[in-house]
Amino acid sequence: MIWGVLRRRVALSQVLGQAWRGSPKVSDPSCYHTARKESSFVRKEFACVQSSSYHTVLGGHVYTKPIREVNAIPQTESVFRLRSRSFSSENEDVVEAAVPFMGESITDGTLANFLKKPGDRVEADEPIAQIETDKVTIDVVSPAVGVITKLLVNEGDTVEPGIKIAAISKSPKAAPLEQAASQPSPSKEKEHVETQPSKTETAPVKEAKKEPSPPQTKSKGLPPPPKPTEPQLPPKDRERRVPMTRLRKRVATRLKDSQNTFAMLTTFNEVDMTNLMQLRSDYKEAFVEKHGVKLGLMSGFVKAAISALQYQPVVNAVIDGDDIIYRDYIDISIAVGTPKGLVVPVLRNAERMNFAEIEKEINTLAKKATDGSISIDEMAGGTFTISNGGVYGSLLSTPIINPPQSAILGMHSIVNRPMVVGGNVVPRPMMYLALTYDHRLIDGREAVFFLRRIKDAVEDPRRLLLDV
């Protein structure tokens, strides 16, 4: 057996030697370099010989197909392994824009629309497409300055991180030659031919995994249950059907899961906004002059909620399996309605913020949420949510808990109503407050005390200063 291996080794070496000596000549100006390297490693069990070659011609390349030959023999004999590896150079004039990492919990997204088309010039880091995910809209930016030569995917396609969506030429002359620029190099064609069979073989396997379930259901004699994504209503005149966005589907799923998971109960109270509104009126100009941001009512409610969460820490906790997780930090989620749906950015470590810091952070997050530039990290987490339906004119509502939290505060519109103050009936700006909480964790007593604490702090903001 060892003699057969040796004969094959000698014959193959002769062929390679002839190929090296008989290499085609190249007209000047050109150069031809040959590098050969051979190494051997001998052990008691086997012997290994490796040979690699790389040929470069100015204006062209000579490539050899990778070869791997391994012969197994008894332990007392030797093995010779010959491997020839090809090298190819990438086209540096063409770069491809790829889908970026979208977040720990996001595996794919829908390519909503292209902001650029073939032939358009783009700058480095300029957005060329938008991807809609379950939570936010993410921009795909150009990796370099150049001209878009080809779009590699279509609008509406589902894409994953790393998927290439557009080819960009960095050479100005490549724009008119779109077809030539998009054609791969010989080495890429070779790699494509070699790797294509594996892709065509694996694709049917993935499809085959998705299709067996319906026949199995039918074989049992049970009708398949209707899927939520399947149309259920017959079409009618003056109706139009549009697909739900990924964000809308995600919101719908989370809200329904919240309703199915939590034992939700809502308690109400009303708050007199006179003193907080007077405080804002007295110091709004000085506040803007010093901090560069307007003093709103939301910062007062955030500070009041922080005080209440510190007073009733169970509201800041959450059930996880058979355990209760108590958080020693306070991250306040602020519900923001956008044209594309509801998003909930988070004020991190809100207990460490003053009024000005809260107002600045709320304004920053609200602008990002509105223009779609908010990131996943800026919405992840949160221990308690505040939702202000009053900006839309809501008088009263029962908000739904935002998992994995245990409670949510609902603010509403301010309405002048007759109130008894000091034995007299006077008009007062009043707001209804609603606290929805998980009754599995929070008892009614703690919930009422929590909401009462917010009411007291808002009606007398001096409590927030004195921490009483």
Short mmCIF file of C-alpha atoms in Angstrom, two decimals, residues 192-452:
data_model
loop_
_atom_site.label_atom_id
_atom_site.label_comp_id
_atom_site.label_asym_id
_atom_site.label_seq_id
_atom_site.Cartn_x
_atom_site.Cartn_y
_atom_site.Cartn_z
CA HIS A 192 -19.62 30.38 -7.05
CA VAL A 193 -19.57 27.25 -9.21
CA GLU A 194 -17.99 25.23 -6.46
CA THR A 195 -20.32 26.46 -3.71
CA GLN A 196 -23.53 26.61 -5.74
CA PRO A 197 -24.32 22.86 -5.57
CA SER A 198 -24.28 22.96 -1.78
CA LYS A 199 -26.74 25.88 -1.78
CA THR A 200 -29.09 24.20 -4.21
CA GLU A 201 -28.92 21.04 -2.21
CA THR A 202 -29.67 22.67 1.12
CA ALA A 203 -32.47 24.93 -0.10
CA PRO A 204 -34.99 22.12 -0.75
CA VAL A 205 -34.17 20.69 2.66
CA LYS A 206 -35.23 23.94 4.37
CA GLU A 207 -38.44 24.02 2.39
CA ALA A 208 -39.12 20.41 3.15
CA LYS A 209 -38.95 21.14 6.87
CA LYS A 210 -41.68 23.75 6.63
CA GLU A 211 -44.21 21.71 4.68
CA PRO A 212 -44.73 18.39 6.55
CA SER A 213 -46.99 19.82 9.29
CA PRO A 214 -50.18 20.34 7.20
CA PRO A 215 -50.23 16.76 5.82
CA GLN A 216 -49.72 15.39 9.34
CA THR A 217 -52.74 17.32 10.58
CA LYS A 218 -54.86 16.07 7.73
CA SER A 219 -53.77 12.48 8.26
CA LYS A 220 -55.20 12.58 11.76
CA GLY A 221 -58.59 13.57 10.41
CA LEU A 222 -58.54 16.99 12.12
CA PRO A 223 -59.04 20.20 10.13
CA PRO A 224 -56.06 22.54 10.41
CA PRO A 225 -56.76 25.48 12.73
CA PRO A 226 -56.97 28.86 10.99
CA LYS A 227 -53.81 30.91 11.25
CA PRO A 228 -54.02 34.55 12.36
CA THR A 229 -52.10 35.57 9.25
CA GLU A 230 -54.60 33.97 6.89
CA PRO A 231 -57.42 36.20 5.59
CA GLN A 232 -60.68 35.36 7.36
CA LEU A 233 -63.11 37.92 5.94
CA PRO A 234 -64.38 37.86 2.37
CA PRO A 235 -63.57 40.94 0.29
CA LYS A 236 -66.24 43.62 -0.01
CA ASP A 237 -66.75 46.76 -2.04
CA ARG A 238 -65.11 49.95 -0.77
CA GLU A 239 -62.69 47.98 1.38
CA ARG A 240 -58.95 47.67 0.99
CA ARG A 241 -56.61 45.18 2.61
CA VAL A 242 -53.06 46.18 3.57
CA PRO A 243 -50.50 44.03 5.41
CA MET A 244 -49.67 44.85 9.01
CA THR A 245 -46.26 46.33 9.66
CA ARG A 246 -43.84 44.29 11.75
CA LEU A 247 -44.03 46.89 14.51
CA ARG A 248 -47.83 46.75 14.60
CA LYS A 249 -47.80 42.94 14.69
CA ARG A 250 -45.25 43.01 17.52
CA VAL A 251 -47.31 45.47 19.55
CA ALA A 252 -50.44 43.39 19.02
CA THR A 253 -48.68 40.22 20.13
CA ARG A 254 -47.15 41.78 23.24
CA LEU A 255 -50.40 43.40 24.36
CA LYS A 256 -52.33 40.15 23.95
CA ASP A 257 -49.62 38.22 25.78
CA SER A 258 -49.79 40.77 28.59
CA GLN A 259 -53.54 40.33 28.84
CA ASN A 260 -53.19 36.54 28.94
CA THR A 261 -50.31 36.50 31.46
CA PHE A 262 -51.06 39.14 34.10
CA ALA A 263 -53.95 39.32 36.54
CA MET A 264 -54.53 42.96 35.68
CA LEU A 265 -56.51 45.26 37.93
CA THR A 266 -56.87 49.04 37.64
CA THR A 267 -57.35 51.55 40.43
CA PHE A 268 -58.17 55.23 39.89
CA ASN A 269 -57.67 58.55 41.59
CA GLU A 270 -57.80 62.21 40.66
CA VAL A 271 -55.19 64.87 41.16
CA ASP A 272 -55.46 68.64 41.47
CA MET A 273 -52.91 70.12 39.06
CA THR A 274 -53.07 73.68 40.44
CA ASN A 275 -49.76 73.78 42.33
CA LEU A 276 -47.70 71.93 39.71
CA MET A 277 -49.03 74.15 36.94
CA GLN A 278 -48.33 77.25 39.06
CA LEU A 279 -44.78 76.05 39.70
CA ARG A 280 -44.20 75.64 35.99
CA SER A 281 -45.67 79.06 35.25
CA ASP A 282 -43.49 80.79 37.85
CA TYR A 283 -40.17 79.29 36.80
CA LYS A 284 -40.55 78.34 33.13
CA GLU A 285 -38.48 81.28 31.81
CA ALA A 286 -35.69 80.88 34.35
CA PHE A 287 -35.69 77.14 33.75
CA VAL A 288 -35.27 77.55 29.98
CA GLU A 289 -32.58 80.18 30.44
CA LYS A 290 -30.48 77.98 32.70
CA HIS A 291 -31.09 74.50 31.29
CA GLY A 292 -32.00 75.17 27.67
CA VAL A 293 -35.15 73.08 27.82
CA LYS A 294 -38.77 73.81 28.70
CA LEU A 295 -40.21 72.72 32.02
CA GLY A 296 -43.10 70.36 31.36
CA LEU A 297 -45.53 68.43 33.50
CA MET A 298 -44.04 65.05 32.66
CA SER A 299 -40.91 65.62 34.74
CA GLY A 300 -43.09 66.27 37.78
CA PHE A 301 -44.95 62.99 37.29
CA VAL A 302 -41.69 61.09 36.74
CA LYS A 303 -40.29 62.46 40.00
CA ALA A 304 -43.55 61.63 41.76
CA ALA A 305 -43.49 58.07 40.35
CA ILE A 306 -39.88 57.63 41.51
CA SER A 307 -40.87 58.69 45.02
CA ALA A 308 -43.80 56.26 44.98
CA LEU A 309 -41.66 53.38 43.67
CA GLN A 310 -39.15 53.95 46.46
CA TYR A 311 -42.05 54.06 48.91
CA GLN A 312 -43.61 50.86 47.50
CA PRO A 313 -40.72 48.78 46.02
CA VAL A 314 -43.02 45.87 45.20
CA VAL A 315 -44.46 47.91 42.34
CA ASN A 316 -40.94 48.07 40.88
CA ALA A 317 -40.55 44.28 41.15
CA VAL A 318 -41.61 41.50 38.77
CA ILE A 319 -42.54 37.83 38.98
CA ASP A 320 -40.11 35.43 37.29
CA GLY A 321 -41.26 31.83 37.54
CA ASP A 322 -41.61 31.04 41.23
CA ASP A 323 -39.45 33.97 42.28
CA ILE A 324 -39.88 37.73 42.73
CA ILE A 325 -37.15 39.98 41.36
CA TYR A 326 -36.75 43.22 43.31
CA ARG A 327 -34.88 45.95 41.45
CA ASP A 328 -32.70 48.42 43.31
CA TYR A 329 -32.75 50.79 40.34
CA ILE A 330 -35.58 52.64 38.62
CA ASP A 331 -35.85 52.73 34.82
CA ILE A 332 -38.95 54.65 33.76
CA SER A 333 -40.44 53.78 30.35
CA ILE A 334 -42.25 56.63 28.61
CA ALA A 335 -44.88 55.54 26.07
CA VAL A 336 -44.58 57.55 22.85
CA GLY A 337 -47.04 57.31 19.99
CA THR A 338 -45.45 57.57 16.52
CA PRO A 339 -46.93 57.39 13.01
CA LYS A 340 -45.59 53.83 12.76
CA GLY A 341 -46.85 52.65 16.14
CA LEU A 342 -46.26 52.74 19.88
CA VAL A 343 -42.69 52.72 21.19
CA VAL A 344 -41.51 52.89 24.79
CA PRO A 345 -38.07 54.50 25.30
CA VAL A 346 -36.51 54.21 28.75
CA LEU A 347 -35.09 56.75 31.20
CA ARG A 348 -32.14 54.85 32.70
CA ASN A 349 -31.48 55.31 36.43
CA ALA A 350 -34.18 57.92 36.67
CA GLU A 351 -33.80 58.10 40.45
CA ARG A 352 -30.47 59.91 39.89
CA MET A 353 -31.95 62.58 37.59
CA ASN A 354 -33.17 66.05 38.43
CA PHE A 355 -36.01 67.87 36.67
CA ALA A 356 -33.78 69.30 33.93
CA GLU A 357 -32.11 65.98 33.14
CA ILE A 358 -35.48 64.26 32.92
CA GLU A 359 -36.88 66.88 30.54
CA LYS A 360 -33.80 66.77 28.31
CA GLU A 361 -33.80 62.97 28.10
CA ILE A 362 -37.53 62.82 27.39
CA ASN A 363 -37.18 65.35 24.57
CA THR A 364 -34.23 63.50 23.06
CA LEU A 365 -35.93 60.11 23.16
CA ALA A 366 -39.23 61.50 21.86
CA LYS A 367 -37.48 63.06 18.83
CA LYS A 368 -35.65 59.83 18.07
CA ALA A 369 -38.86 57.83 18.38
CA THR A 370 -40.70 60.19 16.04
CA ASP A 371 -38.06 60.22 13.29
CA GLY A 372 -37.35 56.50 13.64
CA SER A 373 -33.72 56.83 14.74
CA ILE A 374 -34.22 55.34 18.21
CA SER A 375 -32.15 52.23 18.92
CA ILE A 376 -33.09 48.90 20.46
CA ASP A 377 -30.96 49.56 23.54
CA GLU A 378 -32.86 52.77 24.23
CA MET A 379 -36.12 50.82 24.48
CA ALA A 380 -34.95 47.64 26.20
CA GLY A 381 -35.73 47.01 29.84
CA GLY A 382 -37.70 49.40 32.00
CA THR A 383 -39.21 48.73 35.43
CA PHE A 384 -42.28 50.99 35.31
CA THR A 385 -44.18 52.74 32.51
CA ILE A 386 -45.93 56.10 32.29
CA SER A 387 -48.42 56.62 29.46
CA ASN A 388 -49.88 60.08 28.86
CA GLY A 389 -53.09 59.71 26.89
CA GLY A 390 -54.03 63.23 27.91
CA VAL A 391 -52.00 64.71 25.05
CA TYR A 392 -54.62 63.18 22.72
CA GLY A 393 -57.57 64.30 24.87
CA SER A 394 -58.24 61.04 26.72
CA LEU A 395 -60.31 61.63 29.85
CA LEU A 396 -60.05 58.14 31.34
CA SER A 397 -58.57 54.77 30.33
CA THR A 398 -57.27 51.46 31.66
CA PRO A 399 -53.69 51.06 30.38
CA ILE A 400 -52.19 47.62 29.73
CA ILE A 401 -49.02 46.49 31.51
CA ASN A 402 -45.83 46.51 29.45
CA PRO A 403 -44.10 43.17 30.18
CA PRO A 404 -41.85 42.31 31.93
CA GLN A 405 -43.04 45.08 34.23
CA SER A 406 -45.73 44.84 36.88
CA ALA A 407 -47.54 48.19 36.69
CA ILE A 408 -48.26 51.17 34.45
CA LEU A 409 -49.47 54.68 35.25
CA GLY A 410 -51.99 56.32 32.93
CA MET A 411 -52.16 60.12 32.77
CA HIS A 412 -55.13 61.87 31.18
CA SER A 413 -56.34 65.26 30.04
CA ILE A 414 -56.60 68.21 32.40
CA VAL A 415 -60.15 69.47 32.73
CA ASN A 416 -61.49 72.29 34.90
CA ARG A 417 -64.09 70.84 37.22
CA PRO A 418 -65.94 72.23 40.27
CA MET A 419 -64.20 71.10 43.44
CA VAL A 420 -64.84 71.81 47.12
CA VAL A 421 -61.86 73.66 48.60
CA GLY A 422 -62.08 75.08 52.13
CA GLY A 423 -65.85 74.72 52.15
CA ASN A 424 -66.22 76.60 48.85
CA VAL A 425 -66.92 75.30 45.38
CA VAL A 426 -64.18 76.52 43.04
CA PRO A 427 -62.98 75.50 39.57
CA ARG A 428 -59.82 73.39 39.62
CA PRO A 429 -57.68 71.82 36.84
CA MET A 430 -58.18 68.13 37.53
CA MET A 431 -56.66 65.02 36.03
CA TYR A 432 -57.72 61.39 36.42
CA LEU A 433 -54.92 58.93 37.16
CA ALA A 434 -55.14 55.20 36.48
CA LEU A 435 -52.77 52.55 37.81
CA THR A 436 -52.98 49.10 36.23
CA TYR A 437 -51.01 46.50 38.19
CA ASP A 438 -50.36 42.76 38.34
CA HIS A 439 -52.60 41.56 41.13
CA ARG A 440 -50.59 38.34 41.44
CA LEU A 441 -47.75 40.39 42.92
CA ILE A 442 -49.26 43.67 44.09
CA ASP A 443 -52.14 43.75 46.54
CA GLY A 444 -54.83 46.40 46.37
CA ARG A 445 -53.53 48.08 49.51
CA GLU A 446 -50.04 48.67 48.02
CA ALA A 447 -51.54 49.81 44.73
CA VAL A 448 -53.79 52.39 46.39
CA PHE A 449 -50.95 53.66 48.60
CA PHE A 450 -48.71 53.93 45.53
CA LEU A 451 -51.22 55.99 43.57
CA ARG A 452 -51.98 58.13 46.60
#
